[in-house]
């Protein structure tokens, strides 16, 4: 006797599938502050572009640009998001690194001065660059916060003061503070006269303390920085040779996010705000 045929309602049936395990990708950052310059990577994660490529993202902070490059060399991550300066030096020294993409045309670095310092030197927003350069000649003794020696904030500070006719060694105090949150705290407490940093720290100082953005890379006021690319993705040569498909997928996800920023700027800003600044 044949076995009875058993039927189940379609609503009771499920198609089972086994998803491929996600690959962990560790991205090294120079600071635990969420920089606006890292928006493509943050959005690639928030919008699921990394997930679509099969990535599970881990982010680690090294404390500074030079330290992040050292961490990459030592094998502490899959890639590093960093200004190009430190990576270019490492490439030139033959340390086995490669830059695989840039995420911006230039780096959003600024030299910001405190409200009190601006008032003492009679400088204000809207002054022409010629007048600001002339006024800066009287900034001897300026206490300028940076993240770390050899970082992009260090180089930008020195270039800015040199353009105003000051000796960055003899005329200015360059103070390594470790991070931009430390720079904001030092400005709030009156321990520094200003600092160099990437957005959003300068804008936060302006909003919270009445600080003034004195020199800006975006306005081409810090010599040598505007032609340089913004944040770049650096990797180890050995890793990309071993797994080129992984890095191609990483670039694809970041490019999708960059296109989204261009095509949907308002939505991108709202997503970034929710993902990193709330």
Coordinates of N, CA and C in Angstrom, one line a residue, residues 32-270:
X32 N 40.0 58.1 18.3 CA 38.7 57.5 18.6 C 37.6 58.6 18.3
X33 N 38.0 59.8 17.9 CA 37.1 60.8 17.5 C 36.5 60.5 16.1
X34 N 35.2 60.7 16.0 CA 34.6 60.4 14.7 C 34.8 61.6 13.7
X35 N 35.9 61.5 12.9 CA 36.1 62.6 12.0 C 35.2 62.6 10.8
X36 N 34.8 63.8 10.4 CA 33.9 63.9 9.2 C 34.6 63.3 8.0
X37 N 35.9 63.4 7.9 CA 36.7 62.9 6.8 C 36.5 61.4 6.6
X38 N 36.1 60.7 7.6 CA 35.9 59.3 7.6 C 34.4 58.9 7.2
X39 N 33.7 59.9 6.7 CA 32.3 59.6 6.4 C 32.0 58.5 5.4
X40 N 32.9 58.4 4.3 CA 32.6 57.3 3.4 C 32.6 55.9 4.1
X41 N 33.6 55.7 5.0 CA 33.7 54.4 5.7 C 32.6 54.2 6.7
X42 N 32.2 55.3 7.4 CA 31.1 55.2 8.4 C 29.8 54.9 7.6
X43 N 29.6 55.5 6.5 CA 28.4 55.3 5.8 C 28.3 53.9 5.1
X44 N 29.5 53.5 4.6 CA 29.5 52.1 4.0 C 29.1 51.1 5.1
X45 N 29.4 51.3 6.3 CA 29.0 50.4 7.4 C 27.5 50.6 7.7
X46 N 27.1 51.9 7.9 CA 25.8 52.2 8.4 C 24.7 51.8 7.3
X47 N 25.1 51.9 6.0 CA 24.1 51.6 4.9 C 24.2 50.2 4.5
X48 N 25.1 49.4 5.1 CA 25.1 48.0 4.8 C 26.0 47.6 3.6
X49 N 26.8 48.5 3.1 CA 27.6 48.2 1.9 C 28.7 47.2 2.3
X50 N 29.3 47.4 3.5 CA 30.3 46.4 3.9 C 29.6 45.0 4.1
X51 N 28.5 45.0 4.7 CA 27.7 43.8 4.9 C 27.4 43.1 3.6
X52 N 27.1 43.8 2.6 CA 26.8 43.3 1.3 C 28.0 42.6 0.7
X53 N 29.2 43.1 1.0 CA 30.4 42.5 0.5 C 30.9 41.3 1.4
X54 N 30.2 41.1 2.5 CA 30.5 39.9 3.4 C 31.5 40.3 4.5
X55 N 31.5 41.6 4.9 CA 32.4 42.1 5.9 C 31.7 42.3 7.3
X56 N 32.4 42.0 8.3 CA 32.0 42.4 9.7 C 33.1 43.3 10.1
X57 N 32.8 44.6 10.4 CA 33.7 45.7 10.6 C 34.1 45.8 12.1
X58 N 35.4 45.9 12.3 CA 35.9 46.2 13.7 C 36.8 47.4 13.5
X59 N 36.6 48.4 14.4 CA 37.4 49.6 14.3 C 38.2 49.8 15.6
X60 N 39.5 50.1 15.4 CA 40.4 50.3 16.5 C 41.1 51.6 16.4
X61 N 41.4 52.2 17.5 CA 42.1 53.5 17.5 C 43.5 53.4 18.0
X62 N 44.4 54.0 17.3 CA 45.8 53.9 17.7 C 46.3 55.1 18.5
X63 N 45.6 56.3 18.4 CA 45.9 57.4 19.2 C 46.5 58.6 18.3
X64 N 47.1 58.2 17.2 CA 47.7 59.3 16.3 C 48.0 58.7 14.9
X65 N 48.2 59.6 14.0 CA 48.5 59.2 12.6 C 49.8 58.3 12.6
X66 N 50.9 58.7 13.1 CA 52.1 57.9 13.1 C 51.9 56.5 13.8
X67 N 51.2 56.5 14.9 CA 50.9 55.3 15.6 C 50.0 54.3 14.8
X68 N 49.1 54.9 14.0 CA 48.2 54.1 13.2 C 49.0 53.4 12.1
X69 N 50.0 54.1 11.5 CA 50.8 53.4 10.5 C 51.6 52.3 11.1
X70 N 52.2 52.6 12.3 CA 53.0 51.6 13.0 C 52.1 50.3 13.3
X71 N 50.9 50.6 13.7 CA 50.0 49.5 13.9 C 49.7 48.6 12.7
X72 N 49.5 49.3 11.6 CA 49.3 48.6 10.3 C 50.5 47.7 9.9
X73 N 51.7 48.3 10.1 CA 53.0 47.6 9.7 C 53.1 46.4 10.6
X74 N 52.7 46.5 11.9 CA 52.8 45.3 12.8 C 51.8 44.3 12.6
X75 N 50.8 44.5 11.7 CA 49.7 43.5 11.5 C 48.5 43.6 12.3
X76 N 48.3 44.8 12.9 CA 47.2 45.0 13.9 C 45.8 45.2 13.2
X77 N 45.8 45.4 11.9 CA 44.6 45.6 11.2 C 44.6 45.3 9.7
X78 N 43.5 45.3 9.1 CA 43.4 45.0 7.7 C 43.8 46.2 6.8
X79 N 43.4 47.4 7.3 CA 43.7 48.6 6.6 C 43.7 49.8 7.6
X80 N 44.2 50.9 7.1 CA 44.3 52.1 8.0 C 43.6 53.3 7.2
X81 N 42.8 54.1 7.9 CA 42.3 55.3 7.4 C 43.2 56.4 8.0
X82 N 43.9 57.2 7.1 CA 44.9 58.1 7.6 C 45.1 59.2 6.6
X83 N 45.6 60.4 7.0 CA 46.1 61.3 6.0 C 47.2 60.7 5.2
X84 N 47.5 61.2 4.0 CA 48.5 60.6 3.2 C 50.0 60.8 3.7
X85 N 50.2 61.8 4.5 CA 51.6 62.1 4.8 C 52.4 61.0 5.4
X86 N 51.9 60.5 6.5 CA 52.6 59.4 7.2 C 52.8 58.1 6.4
X87 N 51.7 57.8 5.6 CA 51.8 56.7 4.7 C 52.8 56.9 3.6
X88 N 52.8 58.0 3.0 CA 53.8 58.3 1.9 C 55.2 58.2 2.4
X89 N 55.5 58.6 3.7 CA 56.8 58.5 4.2 C 57.1 57.0 4.4
X90 N 56.2 56.2 4.9 CA 56.4 54.8 5.1 C 56.7 54.1 3.7
X91 N 55.9 54.5 2.7 CA 56.1 53.9 1.4 C 57.5 54.2 0.9
X92 N 57.9 55.5 1.0 CA 59.2 55.9 0.6 C 60.4 55.2 1.3
X93 N 60.1 54.8 2.5 CA 61.1 54.1 3.3 C 61.1 52.6 3.0
X94 N 60.3 52.2 2.1 CA 60.2 50.7 1.8 C 59.7 49.9 2.9
X95 N 58.7 50.3 3.6 CA 58.1 49.6 4.7 C 57.0 48.6 4.3
X96 N 56.8 48.4 3.1 CA 55.9 47.4 2.6 C 54.4 47.8 2.7
X97 N 54.1 49.1 2.5 CA 52.7 49.6 2.5 C 52.3 50.1 1.1
X98 N 51.0 50.3 0.9 CA 50.5 50.8 -0.3 C 49.2 51.5 0.0
X99 N 49.0 52.6 -0.8 CA 47.8 53.4 -0.7 C 46.9 52.9 -1.8
X100 N 45.7 52.4 -1.5 CA 44.8 51.9 -2.6 C 43.7 52.8 -3.0
X101 N 43.4 53.8 -2.2 CA 42.4 54.8 -2.6 C 42.4 56.0 -1.7
X102 N 42.0 57.1 -2.3 CA 41.8 58.4 -1.5 C 40.3 58.6 -1.4
X103 N 39.8 59.1 -0.3 CA 38.4 59.4 0.0 C 38.0 60.8 -0.1
X104 N 39.0 61.7 -0.4 CA 38.6 63.1 -0.5 C 39.7 63.8 -1.3
X105 N 39.4 65.0 -1.8 CA 40.4 65.7 -2.6 C 41.4 66.4 -1.7
X106 N 41.1 66.8 -0.5 CA 42.0 67.4 0.4 C 41.5 67.1 1.8
X107 N 42.4 67.3 2.8 CA 42.1 67.1 4.2 C 41.5 68.3 4.8
X108 N 40.5 68.1 5.6 CA 39.8 69.3 6.2 C 40.5 69.7 7.5
X109 N 41.7 70.1 7.4 CA 42.5 70.6 8.6 C 42.4 72.1 8.8
X110 N 42.4 72.5 10.0 CA 42.2 73.9 10.4 C 43.2 74.2 11.5
X111 N 43.6 75.5 11.6 CA 44.3 76.0 12.8 C 43.3 76.9 13.4
X112 N 42.9 76.6 14.7 CA 41.8 77.3 15.4 C 42.5 78.0 16.6
X113 N 42.1 79.3 16.8 CA 42.6 80.0 18.0 C 41.4 80.3 19.0
X114 N 41.8 80.4 20.2 CA 40.7 80.6 21.2 C 40.1 82.0 21.1
X115 N 39.0 82.2 21.7 CA 38.3 83.5 21.7 C 39.1 84.5 22.4
X116 N 39.7 84.1 23.5 CA 40.5 85.0 24.4 C 41.8 85.5 23.6
X117 N 42.4 84.5 22.9 CA 43.6 84.9 22.2 C 43.3 85.8 21.0
X118 N 42.2 85.6 20.3 CA 41.7 86.4 19.2 C 41.5 87.8 19.7
X119 N 40.8 87.9 20.8 CA 40.5 89.3 21.4 C 41.7 90.0 21.8
X120 N 42.7 89.3 22.4 CA 44.0 90.0 22.8 C 44.7 90.5 21.6
X121 N 44.6 89.9 20.4 CA 45.4 90.3 19.3 C 44.5 91.0 18.2
X122 N 43.3 91.3 18.6 CA 42.4 92.1 17.7 C 42.2 91.5 16.3
X123 N 41.9 90.2 16.3 CA 41.6 89.5 15.1 C 40.2 89.0 15.2
X124 N 39.6 88.9 14.0 CA 38.2 88.4 14.0 C 37.9 87.7 12.7
X125 N 36.8 87.0 12.7 CA 36.3 86.3 11.5 C 36.1 87.3 10.4
X126 N 36.4 86.9 9.2 CA 36.1 87.7 8.0 C 37.3 88.6 7.6
X127 N 38.4 88.6 8.4 CA 39.6 89.4 8.0 C 40.2 88.7 6.8
X128 N 40.7 89.5 5.9 CA 41.4 89.0 4.7 C 42.6 88.2 5.1
X129 N 43.0 87.3 4.3 CA 44.2 86.4 4.7 C 45.4 87.3 4.8
X130 N 45.6 88.3 4.1 CA 46.7 89.2 4.2 C 46.8 89.8 5.6
X131 N 45.7 90.3 6.1 CA 45.7 90.9 7.4 C 45.9 89.8 8.5
X132 N 45.4 88.6 8.3 CA 45.6 87.6 9.3 C 47.1 87.1 9.3
X133 N 47.7 87.1 8.2 CA 49.1 86.7 8.1 C 50.0 87.8 8.8
X134 N 49.6 89.0 8.6 CA 50.4 90.1 9.3 C 50.2 90.1 10.8
X135 N 48.9 89.8 11.2 CA 48.7 89.8 12.7 C 49.4 88.6 13.3
X136 N 49.5 87.5 12.6 CA 50.1 86.3 13.1 C 51.6 86.5 13.4
X137 N 52.2 87.5 12.8 CA 53.6 87.7 13.1 C 53.8 88.1 14.6
X138 N 52.7 88.5 15.3 CA 52.8 88.9 16.7 C 52.3 87.7 17.6
X139 N 52.2 86.5 17.0 CA 51.7 85.4 17.8 C 52.9 84.6 18.5
X140 N 54.0 85.3 18.7 CA 55.1 84.6 19.4 C 54.7 84.1 20.8
X141 N 55.1 82.9 21.1 CA 54.7 82.3 22.3 C 53.4 81.5 22.3
X142 N 52.8 81.5 21.1 CA 51.5 80.8 20.9 C 51.6 79.3 21.3
X143 N 50.7 78.8 22.1 CA 50.7 77.4 22.6 C 49.7 76.7 21.7
X144 N 50.3 75.8 20.8 CA 49.5 75.2 19.8 C 49.4 73.7 20.1
X145 N 48.2 73.2 20.3 CA 48.0 71.8 20.5 C 48.0 71.0 19.2
X146 N 48.6 69.8 19.2 CA 48.6 68.9 18.1 C 48.3 67.5 18.6
X147 N 48.1 66.5 17.8 CA 47.8 65.2 18.3 C 49.2 64.5 18.7
X148 N 50.1 64.5 17.8 CA 51.4 63.8 18.1 C 52.5 64.3 17.2
X149 N 53.8 64.3 17.6 CA 54.9 64.7 16.7 C 54.8 63.8 15.4
X150 N 55.1 64.5 14.3 CA 55.1 63.7 13.0 C 53.7 63.5 12.4
X151 N 52.7 64.0 13.1 CA 51.3 63.8 12.5 C 51.0 64.9 11.6
X152 N 49.9 64.7 10.9 CA 49.4 65.8 9.9 C 49.1 67.1 10.7
X153 N 48.6 67.0 11.9 CA 48.3 68.2 12.7 C 49.6 68.9 13.0
X154 N 50.7 68.2 13.3 CA 52.0 68.7 13.6 C 52.5 69.5 12.3
X155 N 52.5 68.8 11.2 CA 53.0 69.4 10.0 C 52.2 70.6 9.6
X156 N 50.9 70.6 9.7 CA 50.0 71.7 9.4 C 50.3 72.9 10.2
X157 N 50.5 72.7 11.5 CA 50.8 73.8 12.5 C 52.1 74.5 12.1
X158 N 53.1 73.7 11.8 CA 54.4 74.2 11.5 C 54.3 75.0 10.2
X159 N 53.6 74.4 9.2 CA 53.5 75.1 7.9 C 52.8 76.4 8.0
X160 N 51.7 76.4 8.8 CA 50.9 77.6 9.0 C 51.7 78.8 9.7
X161 N 52.4 78.4 10.7 CA 53.2 79.5 11.4 C 54.4 79.9 10.6
X162 N 55.0 79.0 9.9 CA 56.1 79.4 9.0 C 55.6 80.4 7.9
X163 N 54.4 80.2 7.4 CA 53.9 81.1 6.3 C 53.7 82.5 6.9
X164 N 53.5 82.6 8.2 CA 53.3 83.9 8.8 C 54.6 84.5 9.3
X165 N 55.7 83.9 9.0 CA 57.0 84.4 9.3 C 57.5 84.0 10.7
X166 N 56.9 83.1 11.3 CA 57.3 82.6 12.6 C 58.2 81.3 12.5
X167 N 59.1 81.2 13.4 CA 59.9 79.9 13.5 C 59.1 79.0 14.4
X168 N 58.6 77.8 13.8 CA 57.8 76.9 14.6 C 58.5 76.3 15.8
X169 N 59.9 76.4 15.8 CA 60.6 75.8 16.9 C 60.9 76.9 18.0
X170 N 61.3 78.1 17.5 CA 61.8 79.1 18.5 C 60.6 80.0 18.9
X171 N 59.6 80.2 18.0 CA 58.6 81.2 18.3 C 57.3 80.7 18.8
X172 N 57.1 79.4 18.7 CA 55.8 78.7 19.0 C 56.0 77.5 19.9
X173 N 55.1 77.3 20.8 CA 55.1 76.0 21.6 C 54.2 75.0 20.9
X174 N 54.8 74.0 20.3 CA 54.0 72.9 19.7 C 53.8 71.8 20.8
X175 N 52.6 71.6 21.2 CA 52.3 70.7 22.4 C 51.5 69.5 22.0
X176 N 52.1 68.3 22.0 CA 51.4 67.0 21.7 C 50.4 66.7 22.8
X177 N 49.2 66.6 22.4 CA 48.1 66.4 23.4 C 47.5 65.0 23.3
X178 N 47.8 64.3 22.2 CA 47.3 62.9 22.1 C 46.1 62.7 21.3
X179 N 45.1 63.7 21.4 CA 43.9 63.5 20.7 C 43.2 64.9 20.6
X180 N 42.2 64.9 19.7 CA 41.4 66.2 19.5 C 40.5 66.4 20.7
X181 N 39.9 65.4 21.4 CA 39.2 65.7 22.6 C 40.0 66.3 23.7
X182 N 41.3 65.9 23.8 CA 42.2 66.5 24.7 C 42.5 68.0 24.3
X183 N 42.6 68.3 23.0 CA 42.8 69.7 22.6 C 41.6 70.5 23.0
X184 N 40.4 70.0 22.8 CA 39.2 70.8 23.1 C 39.2 71.0 24.6
X185 N 39.5 70.0 25.4 CA 39.5 70.2 26.9 C 40.6 71.2 27.3
X186 N 41.7 71.2 26.6 CA 42.8 72.1 27.0 C 42.4 73.6 26.6
X187 N 41.7 73.7 25.5 CA 41.2 75.1 25.1 C 40.2 75.6 26.1
X188 N 39.3 74.7 26.5 CA 38.3 75.1 27.5 C 38.9 75.5 28.8
X189 N 40.0 74.9 29.2 CA 40.6 75.2 30.5 C 41.7 76.3 30.4
X190 N 41.9 76.8 29.1 CA 42.8 77.9 29.0 C 44.3 77.4 29.0
X191 N 44.5 76.2 28.7 CA 45.9 75.6 28.8 C 46.6 75.8 27.4
X192 N 45.9 76.1 26.4 CA 46.5 76.3 25.0 C 45.8 77.5 24.4
X193 N 46.5 78.1 23.4 CA 45.9 79.2 22.7 C 45.2 78.8 21.4
X194 N 45.4 77.6 21.0 CA 44.8 77.1 19.8 C 45.3 75.7 19.5
X195 N 44.8 75.1 18.4 CA 45.2 73.8 18.0 C 45.0 73.6 16.5
X196 N 45.6 72.6 16.0 CA 45.3 72.2 14.6 C 44.6 70.8 14.7
X197 N 43.6 70.7 13.8 CA 42.8 69.4 13.9 C 41.9 69.4 12.6
X198 N 41.4 68.2 12.3 CA 40.5 68.0 11.2 C 39.1 68.1 11.8
X199 N 38.1 68.5 10.9 CA 36.7 68.6 11.3 C 36.3 67.2 11.9
X200 N 35.4 67.3 12.9 CA 34.6 68.5 13.4 C 35.2 69.2 14.6
X201 N 36.4 68.9 15.1 CA 36.9 69.5 16.3 C 36.9 71.0 16.2
X202 N 37.5 71.6 15.1 CA 37.5 73.1 15.0 C 36.1 73.7 15.1
X203 N 35.2 73.1 14.4 CA 33.8 73.6 14.4 C 33.2 73.5 15.7
X204 N 33.5 72.4 16.5 CA 33.0 72.3 17.8 C 33.6 73.4 18.7
X205 N 34.9 73.7 18.6 CA 35.5 74.7 19.4 C 34.9 76.1 19.1
X206 N 34.6 76.3 17.8 CA 33.9 77.6 17.5 C 32.5 77.7 18.1
X207 N 31.8 76.5 18.0 CA 30.4 76.5 18.5 C 30.4 76.6 20.1
X208 N 31.3 75.8 20.7 CA 31.2 75.7 22.2 C 31.9 76.9 22.9
X209 N 33.1 77.3 22.3 CA 33.9 78.3 23.1 C 34.1 79.6 22.4
X210 N 33.4 79.8 21.2 CA 33.6 81.0 20.5 C 35.0 81.1 19.8
X211 N 35.6 80.0 19.6 CA 36.9 80.0 18.9 C 36.8 80.5 17.5
X212 N 38.0 80.8 16.9 CA 38.0 81.3 15.5 C 38.9 80.4 14.7
X213 N 38.4 79.9 13.5 CA 39.2 79.2 12.6 C 40.1 80.2 11.8
X214 N 41.4 80.1 12.1 CA 42.3 81.2 11.7 C 42.9 80.8 10.3
X215 N 43.4 79.6 10.1 CA 43.9 79.2 8.8 C 43.2 77.9 8.5
X216 N 42.9 77.7 7.2 CA 42.1 76.5 6.8 C 42.7 75.9 5.5
X217 N 42.9 74.6 5.5 CA 43.3 74.0 4.2 C 42.3 74.1 3.1
X218 N 41.0 74.1 3.5 CA 40.0 74.2 2.5 C 40.0 75.6 1.8
X219 N 40.5 76.6 2.5 CA 40.6 77.9 1.9 C 42.0 78.1 1.3
X220 N 42.8 77.0 1.3 CA 44.2 77.0 0.7 C 45.1 78.1 1.5
X221 N 45.0 78.1 2.8 CA 45.7 79.0 3.6 C 46.9 78.4 4.4
X222 N 47.0 77.1 4.3 CA 48.2 76.4 4.9 C 49.0 75.8 3.7
X223 N 50.2 76.4 3.4 CA 50.9 76.1 2.2 C 51.2 74.6 2.1
X224 N 51.0 74.1 0.9 CA 51.4 72.7 0.6 C 50.4 71.6 0.9
X225 N 49.2 72.0 1.6 CA 48.3 71.0 2.0 C 47.1 70.8 1.1
X226 N 46.7 71.9 0.4 CA 45.5 71.8 -0.5 C 45.7 70.8 -1.6
X227 N 46.9 70.7 -2.3 CA 47.1 69.8 -3.4 C 47.1 68.3 -2.9
X228 N 47.3 68.1 -1.6 CA 47.5 66.7 -1.1 C 46.1 66.1 -0.9
X229 N 46.0 64.8 -1.2 CA 44.7 64.1 -1.0 C 44.3 64.2 0.5
X230 N 43.0 63.9 0.7 CA 42.5 63.8 2.1 C 42.8 62.5 2.6
X231 N 41.8 61.9 3.4 CA 42.0 60.6 4.0 C 42.2 59.6 2.9
X232 N 43.2 58.7 3.2 CA 43.4 57.6 2.2 C 43.4 56.2 2.9
X233 N 43.2 55.2 2.2 CA 43.2 53.8 2.7 C 44.6 53.2 2.4
X234 N 45.2 52.8 3.5 CA 46.5 52.2 3.4 C 46.5 50.7 3.8
X235 N 47.3 49.9 3.1 CA 47.3 48.4 3.4 C 48.7 47.9 3.3
X236 N 48.9 46.7 3.8 CA 50.2 46.1 3.6 C 50.3 45.4 2.2
X237 N 51.4 45.5 1.6 CA 51.6 44.9 0.3 C 51.4 43.4 0.3
X238 N 51.9 42.7 1.4 CA 51.7 41.3 1.5 C 50.3 40.9 1.6
X239 N 49.5 41.7 2.3 CA 48.1 41.3 2.5 C 47.3 41.5 1.1
X240 N 47.5 42.5 0.4 CA 46.8 42.7 -0.8 C 47.2 41.7 -1.9
X241 N 48.5 41.3 -1.9 CA 48.9 40.2 -2.8 C 48.3 38.9 -2.4
X242 N 48.1 38.7 -1.1 CA 47.5 37.4 -0.7 C 46.0 37.4 -0.9
X243 N 45.3 38.5 -0.7 CA 43.9 38.5 -0.8 C 43.3 39.7 -1.6
X244 N 43.6 39.8 -2.9 CA 43.2 41.0 -3.6 C 41.7 41.2 -3.7
X245 N 41.0 40.1 -3.7 CA 39.5 40.2 -3.8 C 38.9 40.9 -2.6
X246 N 39.5 40.7 -1.4 CA 39.0 41.4 -0.2 C 39.1 42.9 -0.3
X247 N 40.3 43.3 -0.8 CA 40.6 44.7 -0.9 C 39.8 45.4 -2.0
X248 N 39.5 44.6 -3.1 CA 38.7 45.1 -4.2 C 37.3 45.4 -3.6
X249 N 36.8 44.4 -2.8 CA 35.5 44.6 -2.2 C 35.4 45.7 -1.3
X250 N 36.5 45.9 -0.5 CA 36.5 47.1 0.4 C 36.4 48.4 -0.3
X251 N 37.2 48.5 -1.4 CA 37.1 49.7 -2.2 C 35.7 49.9 -2.9
X252 N 35.1 48.8 -3.3 CA 33.8 48.9 -3.9 C 32.8 49.5 -2.9
X253 N 32.8 49.0 -1.7 CA 31.9 49.5 -0.6 C 32.1 50.9 -0.3
X254 N 33.4 51.4 -0.3 CA 33.7 52.8 0.0 C 33.3 53.7 -1.1
X255 N 33.5 53.2 -2.4 CA 33.1 54.0 -3.5 C 31.5 54.2 -3.6
X256 N 30.8 53.1 -3.2 CA 29.3 53.2 -3.1 C 28.9 54.3 -2.2
X257 N 29.6 54.3 -1.0 CA 29.3 55.3 0.0 C 29.7 56.8 -0.5
X258 N 30.8 56.9 -1.2 CA 31.2 58.2 -1.7 C 30.1 58.7 -2.8
X259 N 29.7 57.8 -3.6 CA 28.6 58.1 -4.6 C 27.3 58.6 -3.9
X260 N 27.0 57.8 -2.8 CA 25.8 58.2 -2.1 C 25.9 59.6 -1.5
X261 N 27.1 59.9 -1.0 CA 27.3 61.3 -0.4 C 27.1 62.3 -1.5
X262 N 27.5 62.1 -2.7 CA 27.4 63.1 -3.8 C 26.0 63.1 -4.3
X263 N 25.3 62.0 -4.4 CA 24.0 61.9 -5.0 C 22.9 62.3 -4.0
X264 N 23.1 61.9 -2.7 CA 22.1 62.1 -1.6 C 22.7 62.8 -0.4
X265 N 23.2 64.1 -0.6 CA 24.0 64.7 0.5 C 23.2 64.9 1.8
X266 N 21.9 65.2 1.7 CA 21.1 65.4 2.9 C 20.9 64.1 3.6
X267 N 20.5 63.1 2.9 CA 20.3 61.8 3.5 C 21.6 61.2 4.1
X268 N 22.7 61.4 3.4 CA 24.0 61.0 3.9 C 24.3 61.7 5.2
X269 N 24.1 63.0 5.2 CA 24.4 63.7 6.5 C 23.5 63.2 7.6
X270 N 22.3 63.0 7.4 CA 21.4 62.5 8.4 C 21.8 61.1 8.9

